Amino acid sequence: MTNKTNSADHAYPIFFIYDISLDPGRRSMSIFSKSIRKKILAQHLDVEPESIRFSKGAYGKPILKGKSDLHFNISHTDNYWIMALSKEDEIGVDIEHHKDRKNMDGIVSSYFHSAEHEEYQKQKSDADKKDFFYHIWTRKEAYAKYLGLGLNYDFSSPDFKNDDTPGVTILTTLIPKTKGHHSTTVSIAHK
């Protein structure tokens, strides 16, 4: 493998984001994900991609087989794919396009902390509600994936509006709306 990168040269956490619609081969998300994640992990582990093996945590989170201090997490939505890497500590990532959802109010009342629900109701327009929803939802999913619990996590707690996640940092950024695309929110949870 050429262009190997010594993982000691990187500050962690790091993440890679791709818009596969820009890929001239337009592979399916599944094929793209399997191919690129092995290449990225191999670069950071200084091994050949073919030697990378995976297993799953108790709730299905993909992990590297064998002894490794490198942790990773993947998320995708429509054409966007993201992978986050961390040394020594777990990591979780979520990416979501700001699409209209039929039951956004119901999701908020069922899965958001009371302070988040209250703030959601204060939003002045449907567009503001949608932006707030995705800001909080990606944080919740990234945190649940950081914990390795996925959908087994109690999403109504803690309060992500007020960063009530002791010992964990959650970075959230917005990828602005582009022609033909929704805005996209990315959240990464790490120590």
PDB file of C-alpha atoms in Angstrom:
ATOM      1  CA  MET A   1       0.000   0.000   0.000  1.00  0.00           C
ATOM      2  CA  THR A   2       1.408   3.404  -0.889  1.00  0.00           C
ATOM      3  CA  ASN A   3       1.002   6.746   0.855  1.00  0.00           C
ATOM      4  CA  LYS A   4       0.781   5.193   4.308  1.00  0.00           C
ATOM      5  CA  THR A   5       0.212   7.721   7.033  1.00  0.00           C
ATOM      6  CA  ASN A   6       1.789   7.297  10.429  1.00  0.00           C
ATOM      7  CA  SER A   7      -1.081   7.638  12.891  1.00  0.00           C
ATOM      8  CA  ALA A   8       1.304   9.317  15.345  1.00  0.00           C
ATOM      9  CA  ASP A   9       1.283  12.296  12.972  1.00  0.00           C
ATOM     10  CA  HIS A  10      -2.429  12.925  13.581  1.00  0.00           C
ATOM     11  CA  ALA A  11      -4.249  14.726  16.346  1.00  0.00           C
ATOM     12  CA  TYR A  12      -7.355  12.780  17.301  1.00  0.00           C
ATOM     13  CA  PRO A  13     -10.269  12.799  16.954  1.00  0.00           C
ATOM     14  CA  ILE A  14     -10.267  13.214  13.204  1.00  0.00           C
ATOM     15  CA  PHE A  15     -12.984  12.650  10.667  1.00  0.00           C
ATOM     16  CA  PHE A  16     -13.396  12.100   6.954  1.00  0.00           C
ATOM     17  CA  ILE A  17     -16.488  13.188   5.059  1.00  0.00           C
ATOM     18  CA  TYR A  18     -17.330  12.322   1.472  1.00  0.00           C
ATOM     19  CA  ASP A  19     -20.092  13.285  -0.910  1.00  0.00           C
ATOM     20  CA  ILE A  20     -20.347  10.114  -2.989  1.00  0.00           C
ATOM     21  CA  SER A  21     -22.420  11.910  -5.629  1.00  0.00           C
ATOM     22  CA  LEU A  22     -19.068  13.402  -6.679  1.00  0.00           C
ATOM     23  CA  ASP A  23     -17.671   9.895  -7.211  1.00  0.00           C
ATOM     24  CA  PRO A  24     -17.637   9.230 -10.965  1.00  0.00           C
ATOM     25  CA  GLY A  25     -18.236   5.504 -10.329  1.00  0.00           C
ATOM     26  CA  ARG A  26     -21.339   6.269  -8.217  1.00  0.00           C
ATOM     27  CA  ARG A  27     -21.010   3.094  -6.183  1.00  0.00           C
ATOM     28  CA  SER A  28     -23.715   2.157  -3.726  1.00  0.00           C
ATOM     29  CA  MET A  29     -23.295   3.531  -0.199  1.00  0.00           C
ATOM     30  CA  SER A  30     -22.750   0.018   1.181  1.00  0.00           C
ATOM     31  CA  ILE A  31     -19.974  -0.847  -1.271  1.00  0.00           C
ATOM     32  CA  PHE A  32     -18.388   2.579  -0.857  1.00  0.00           C
ATOM     33  CA  SER A  33     -18.482   2.333   2.945  1.00  0.00           C
ATOM     34  CA  LYS A  34     -16.917  -1.129   3.128  1.00  0.00           C
ATOM     35  CA  SER A  35     -14.147  -0.163   0.734  1.00  0.00           C
ATOM     36  CA  ILE A  36     -13.187   3.231   2.119  1.00  0.00           C
ATOM     37  CA  ARG A  37     -13.398   2.364   5.831  1.00  0.00           C
ATOM     38  CA  LYS A  38     -10.835  -0.426   5.406  1.00  0.00           C
ATOM     39  CA  LYS A  39      -8.523   1.900   3.464  1.00  0.00           C
ATOM     40  CA  ILE A  40      -8.734   4.641   6.092  1.00  0.00           C
ATOM     41  CA  LEU A  41      -8.286   2.259   9.028  1.00  0.00           C
ATOM     42  CA  ALA A  42      -5.367   0.526   7.300  1.00  0.00           C
ATOM     43  CA  GLN A  43      -3.634   3.861   6.815  1.00  0.00           C
ATOM     44  CA  HIS A  44      -3.956   4.710  10.497  1.00  0.00           C
ATOM     45  CA  LEU A  45      -2.955   1.236  11.680  1.00  0.00           C
ATOM     46  CA  ASP A  46      -0.107   0.963   9.161  1.00  0.00           C
ATOM     47  CA  VAL A  47      -1.380  -2.378   7.816  1.00  0.00           C
ATOM     48  CA  GLU A  48      -2.811  -3.657   4.554  1.00  0.00           C
ATOM     49  CA  PRO A  49      -6.595  -3.153   4.106  1.00  0.00           C
ATOM     50  CA  GLU A  50      -7.080  -6.893   3.556  1.00  0.00           C
ATOM     51  CA  SER A  51      -5.809  -7.601   7.081  1.00  0.00           C
ATOM     52  CA  ILE A  52      -8.523  -5.487   8.745  1.00  0.00           C
ATOM     53  CA  ARG A  53     -11.177  -7.601  10.495  1.00  0.00           C
ATOM     54  CA  PHE A  54     -14.275  -6.456  12.342  1.00  0.00           C
ATOM     55  CA  SER A  55     -16.481  -7.732  15.119  1.00  0.00           C
ATOM     56  CA  LYS A  56     -19.407  -6.134  16.939  1.00  0.00           C
ATOM     57  CA  GLY A  57     -19.960  -4.780  20.418  1.00  0.00           C
ATOM     58  CA  ALA A  58     -22.820  -5.988  22.638  1.00  0.00           C
ATOM     59  CA  TYR A  59     -25.351  -3.785  20.804  1.00  0.00           C
ATOM     60  CA  GLY A  60     -23.939  -4.142  17.294  1.00  0.00           C
ATOM     61  CA  LYS A  61     -21.392  -1.304  17.122  1.00  0.00           C
ATOM     62  CA  PRO A  62     -18.650  -2.316  14.658  1.00  0.00           C
ATOM     63  CA  ILE A  63     -15.227  -2.596  16.301  1.00  0.00           C
ATOM     64  CA  LEU A  64     -11.800  -3.714  15.158  1.00  0.00           C
ATOM     65  CA  LYS A  65     -10.913  -7.337  15.909  1.00  0.00           C
ATOM     66  CA  GLY A  66      -7.752  -7.812  17.897  1.00  0.00           C
ATOM     67  CA  LYS A  67      -5.851  -5.404  20.070  1.00  0.00           C
ATOM     68  CA  SER A  68      -6.014  -1.815  18.871  1.00  0.00           C
ATOM     69  CA  ASP A  69      -6.282   1.580  20.505  1.00  0.00           C
ATOM     70  CA  LEU A  70      -7.951   2.990  17.379  1.00  0.00           C
ATOM     71  CA  HIS A  71     -11.724   3.447  17.592  1.00  0.00           C
ATOM     72  CA  PHE A  72     -13.994   4.415  14.732  1.00  0.00           C
ATOM     73  CA  ASN A  73     -17.593   5.131  13.924  1.00  0.00           C
ATOM     74  CA  ILE A  74     -19.463   5.664  10.657  1.00  0.00           C
ATOM     75  CA  SER A  75     -22.679   7.375   9.632  1.00  0.00           C
ATOM     76  CA  HIS A  76     -24.277   8.234   6.311  1.00  0.00           C
ATOM     77  CA  THR A  77     -27.282  10.039   4.920  1.00  0.00           C
ATOM     78  CA  ASP A  78     -28.278  10.239   1.269  1.00  0.00           C
ATOM     79  CA  ASN A  79     -24.975  10.966  -0.517  1.00  0.00           C
ATOM     80  CA  TYR A  80     -22.893  11.935   2.518  1.00  0.00           C
ATOM     81  CA  TRP A  81     -20.669   9.433   4.342  1.00  0.00           C
ATOM     82  CA  ILE A  82     -18.607  10.236   7.438  1.00  0.00           C
ATOM     83  CA  MET A  83     -16.083   8.304   9.494  1.00  0.00           C
ATOM     84  CA  ALA A  84     -14.619   9.508  12.789  1.00  0.00           C
ATOM     85  CA  LEU A  85     -11.462   8.090  14.392  1.00  0.00           C
ATOM     86  CA  SER A  86     -10.192   8.318  17.949  1.00  0.00           C
ATOM     87  CA  LYS A  87      -7.130   6.968  19.734  1.00  0.00           C
ATOM     88  CA  GLU A  88      -7.723   5.156  23.027  1.00  0.00           C
ATOM     89  CA  ASP A  89     -11.278   6.436  23.626  1.00  0.00           C
ATOM     90  CA  GLU A  90     -14.603   5.514  22.061  1.00  0.00           C
ATOM     91  CA  ILE A  91     -16.164   7.788  19.462  1.00  0.00           C
ATOM     92  CA  GLY A  92     -19.614   8.224  17.957  1.00  0.00           C
ATOM     93  CA  VAL A  93     -20.725  10.150  14.885  1.00  0.00           C
ATOM     94  CA  ASP A  94     -24.031  10.971  13.240  1.00  0.00           C
ATOM     95  CA  ILE A  95     -24.865  12.846  10.062  1.00  0.00           C
ATOM     96  CA  GLU A  96     -28.388  13.793   8.987  1.00  0.00           C
ATOM     97  CA  HIS A  97     -29.868  15.764   6.090  1.00  0.00           C
ATOM     98  CA  HIS A  98     -32.507  18.256   7.213  1.00  0.00           C
ATOM     99  CA  LYS A  99     -35.431  16.530   5.525  1.00  0.00           C
ATOM    100  CA  ASP A 100     -39.043  17.104   6.435  1.00  0.00           C
ATOM    101  CA  ARG A 101     -40.252  14.397   8.816  1.00  0.00           C
ATOM    102  CA  LYS A 102     -43.915  13.525   9.125  1.00  0.00           C
ATOM    103  CA  ASN A 103     -43.922  13.198  12.905  1.00  0.00           C
ATOM    104  CA  MET A 104     -41.165  15.524  14.091  1.00  0.00           C
ATOM    105  CA  ASP A 105     -43.343  16.887  16.922  1.00  0.00           C
ATOM    106  CA  GLY A 106     -44.081  13.333  18.087  1.00  0.00           C
ATOM    107  CA  ILE A 107     -40.403  12.371  18.017  1.00  0.00           C
ATOM    108  CA  VAL A 108     -39.528  15.459  20.043  1.00  0.00           C
ATOM    109  CA  SER A 109     -42.194  14.777  22.683  1.00  0.00           C
ATOM    110  CA  SER A 110     -41.210  11.088  22.930  1.00  0.00           C
ATOM    111  CA  TYR A 111     -37.417  11.227  22.717  1.00  0.00           C
ATOM    112  CA  PHE A 112     -36.265  14.699  23.737  1.00  0.00           C
ATOM    113  CA  HIS A 113     -35.473  15.858  27.261  1.00  0.00           C
ATOM    114  CA  SER A 114     -38.106  18.238  28.665  1.00  0.00           C
ATOM    115  CA  ALA A 115     -35.721  21.236  28.321  1.00  0.00           C
ATOM    116  CA  GLU A 116     -35.079  20.315  24.671  1.00  0.00           C
ATOM    117  CA  HIS A 117     -38.807  19.910  24.029  1.00  0.00           C
ATOM    118  CA  GLU A 118     -39.469  23.320  25.565  1.00  0.00           C
ATOM    119  CA  GLU A 119     -36.764  24.947  23.411  1.00  0.00           C
ATOM    120  CA  TYR A 120     -38.119  23.204  20.293  1.00  0.00           C
ATOM    121  CA  GLN A 121     -41.577  24.680  20.975  1.00  0.00           C
ATOM    122  CA  LYS A 122     -40.036  28.169  21.263  1.00  0.00           C
ATOM    123  CA  GLN A 123     -38.693  28.055  17.691  1.00  0.00           C
ATOM    124  CA  LYS A 124     -40.505  30.667  15.587  1.00  0.00           C
ATOM    125  CA  SER A 125     -40.832  28.849  12.260  1.00  0.00           C
ATOM    126  CA  ASP A 126     -41.033  25.303  10.933  1.00  0.00           C
ATOM    127  CA  ALA A 127     -37.570  25.777   9.398  1.00  0.00           C
ATOM    128  CA  ASP A 128     -36.156  26.829  12.782  1.00  0.00           C
ATOM    129  CA  LYS A 129     -37.839  23.832  14.431  1.00  0.00           C
ATOM    130  CA  LYS A 130     -36.323  21.523  11.831  1.00  0.00           C
ATOM    131  CA  ASP A 131     -32.820  22.982  12.322  1.00  0.00           C
ATOM    132  CA  PHE A 132     -33.123  22.680  16.106  1.00  0.00           C
ATOM    133  CA  PHE A 133     -34.452  19.116  15.800  1.00  0.00           C
ATOM    134  CA  TYR A 134     -31.476  17.950  13.720  1.00  0.00           C
ATOM    135  CA  HIS A 135     -28.966  19.806  15.887  1.00  0.00           C
ATOM    136  CA  ILE A 136     -30.205  17.907  18.958  1.00  0.00           C
ATOM    137  CA  TRP A 137     -30.953  14.584  17.211  1.00  0.00           C
ATOM    138  CA  THR A 138     -27.449  14.218  15.735  1.00  0.00           C
ATOM    139  CA  ARG A 139     -25.967  14.942  19.166  1.00  0.00           C
ATOM    140  CA  LYS A 140     -28.172  12.249  20.725  1.00  0.00           C
ATOM    141  CA  GLU A 141     -27.286   9.668  18.072  1.00  0.00           C
ATOM    142  CA  ALA A 142     -23.559  10.452  18.192  1.00  0.00           C
ATOM    143  CA  TYR A 143     -23.620  10.081  21.985  1.00  0.00           C
ATOM    144  CA  ALA A 144     -25.573   6.804  21.855  1.00  0.00           C
ATOM    145  CA  LYS A 145     -23.072   5.469  19.319  1.00  0.00           C
ATOM    146  CA  TYR A 146     -20.168   6.704  21.475  1.00  0.00           C
ATOM    147  CA  LEU A 147     -21.613   4.635  24.336  1.00  0.00           C
ATOM    148  CA  GLY A 148     -22.026   1.674  21.975  1.00  0.00           C
ATOM    149  CA  LEU A 149     -25.758   1.477  22.717  1.00  0.00           C
ATOM    150  CA  GLY A 150     -27.227   2.636  19.408  1.00  0.00           C
ATOM    151  CA  LEU A 151     -31.026   2.594  19.524  1.00  0.00           C
ATOM    152  CA  ASN A 152     -30.953   0.891  22.949  1.00  0.00           C
ATOM    153  CA  TYR A 153     -30.122   4.283  24.467  1.00  0.00           C
ATOM    154  CA  ASP A 154     -32.721   6.335  26.395  1.00  0.00           C
ATOM    155  CA  PHE A 155     -32.829   9.312  24.027  1.00  0.00           C
ATOM    156  CA  SER A 156     -34.902  11.451  26.422  1.00  0.00           C
ATOM    157  CA  SER A 157     -31.879  11.887  28.683  1.00  0.00           C
ATOM    158  CA  PRO A 158     -29.529  13.730  29.083  1.00  0.00           C
ATOM    159  CA  ASP A 159     -30.269  17.317  28.048  1.00  0.00           C
ATOM    160  CA  PHE A 160     -28.182  17.961  24.933  1.00  0.00           C
ATOM    161  CA  LYS A 161     -29.395  21.541  24.604  1.00  0.00           C
ATOM    162  CA  ASN A 162     -27.377  22.342  27.726  1.00  0.00           C
ATOM    163  CA  ASP A 163     -24.497  19.907  27.011  1.00  0.00           C
ATOM    164  CA  ASP A 164     -25.382  17.645  29.952  1.00  0.00           C
ATOM    165  CA  THR A 165     -22.848  14.946  28.999  1.00  0.00           C
ATOM    166  CA  PRO A 166     -20.182  14.774  31.740  1.00  0.00           C
ATOM    167  CA  GLY A 167     -16.703  13.902  30.486  1.00  0.00           C
ATOM    168  CA  VAL A 168     -17.762  13.802  26.829  1.00  0.00           C
ATOM    169  CA  THR A 169     -17.351  16.530  24.231  1.00  0.00           C
ATOM    170  CA  ILE A 170     -19.860  16.721  21.413  1.00  0.00           C
ATOM    171  CA  LEU A 171     -18.829  18.753  18.395  1.00  0.00           C
ATOM    172  CA  THR A 172     -21.649  19.793  16.089  1.00  0.00           C
ATOM    173  CA  THR A 173     -21.359  21.536  12.758  1.00  0.00           C
ATOM    174  CA  LEU A 174     -23.703  22.438   9.935  1.00  0.00           C
ATOM    175  CA  ILE A 175     -22.928  21.763   6.288  1.00  0.00           C
ATOM    176  CA  PRO A 176     -24.857  24.556   4.554  1.00  0.00           C
ATOM    177  CA  LYS A 177     -27.566  23.883   2.018  1.00  0.00           C
ATOM    178  CA  THR A 178     -26.241  23.418  -1.492  1.00  0.00           C
ATOM    179  CA  LYS A 179     -28.080  23.221  -4.785  1.00  0.00           C
ATOM    180  CA  GLY A 180     -30.388  20.227  -4.697  1.00  0.00           C
ATOM    181  CA  HIS A 181     -29.385  19.263  -1.164  1.00  0.00           C
ATOM    182  CA  HIS A 182     -30.735  19.861   2.306  1.00  0.00           C
ATOM    183  CA  SER A 183     -28.580  21.347   5.025  1.00  0.00           C
ATOM    184  CA  THR A 184     -26.725  18.594   6.872  1.00  0.00           C
ATOM    185  CA  THR A 185     -25.756  18.418  10.533  1.00  0.00           C
ATOM    186  CA  VAL A 186     -22.769  16.401  11.787  1.00  0.00           C
ATOM    187  CA  SER A 187     -22.110  15.593  15.455  1.00  0.00           C
ATOM    188  CA  ILE A 188     -19.077  13.790  16.899  1.00  0.00           C
ATOM    189  CA  ALA A 189     -18.971  12.562  20.521  1.00  0.00           C
ATOM    190  CA  HIS A 190     -15.572  11.854  22.130  1.00  0.00           C
ATOM    191  CA  LYS A 191     -13.629  12.246  25.395  1.00  0.00           C
TER     192      LYS A 191
END
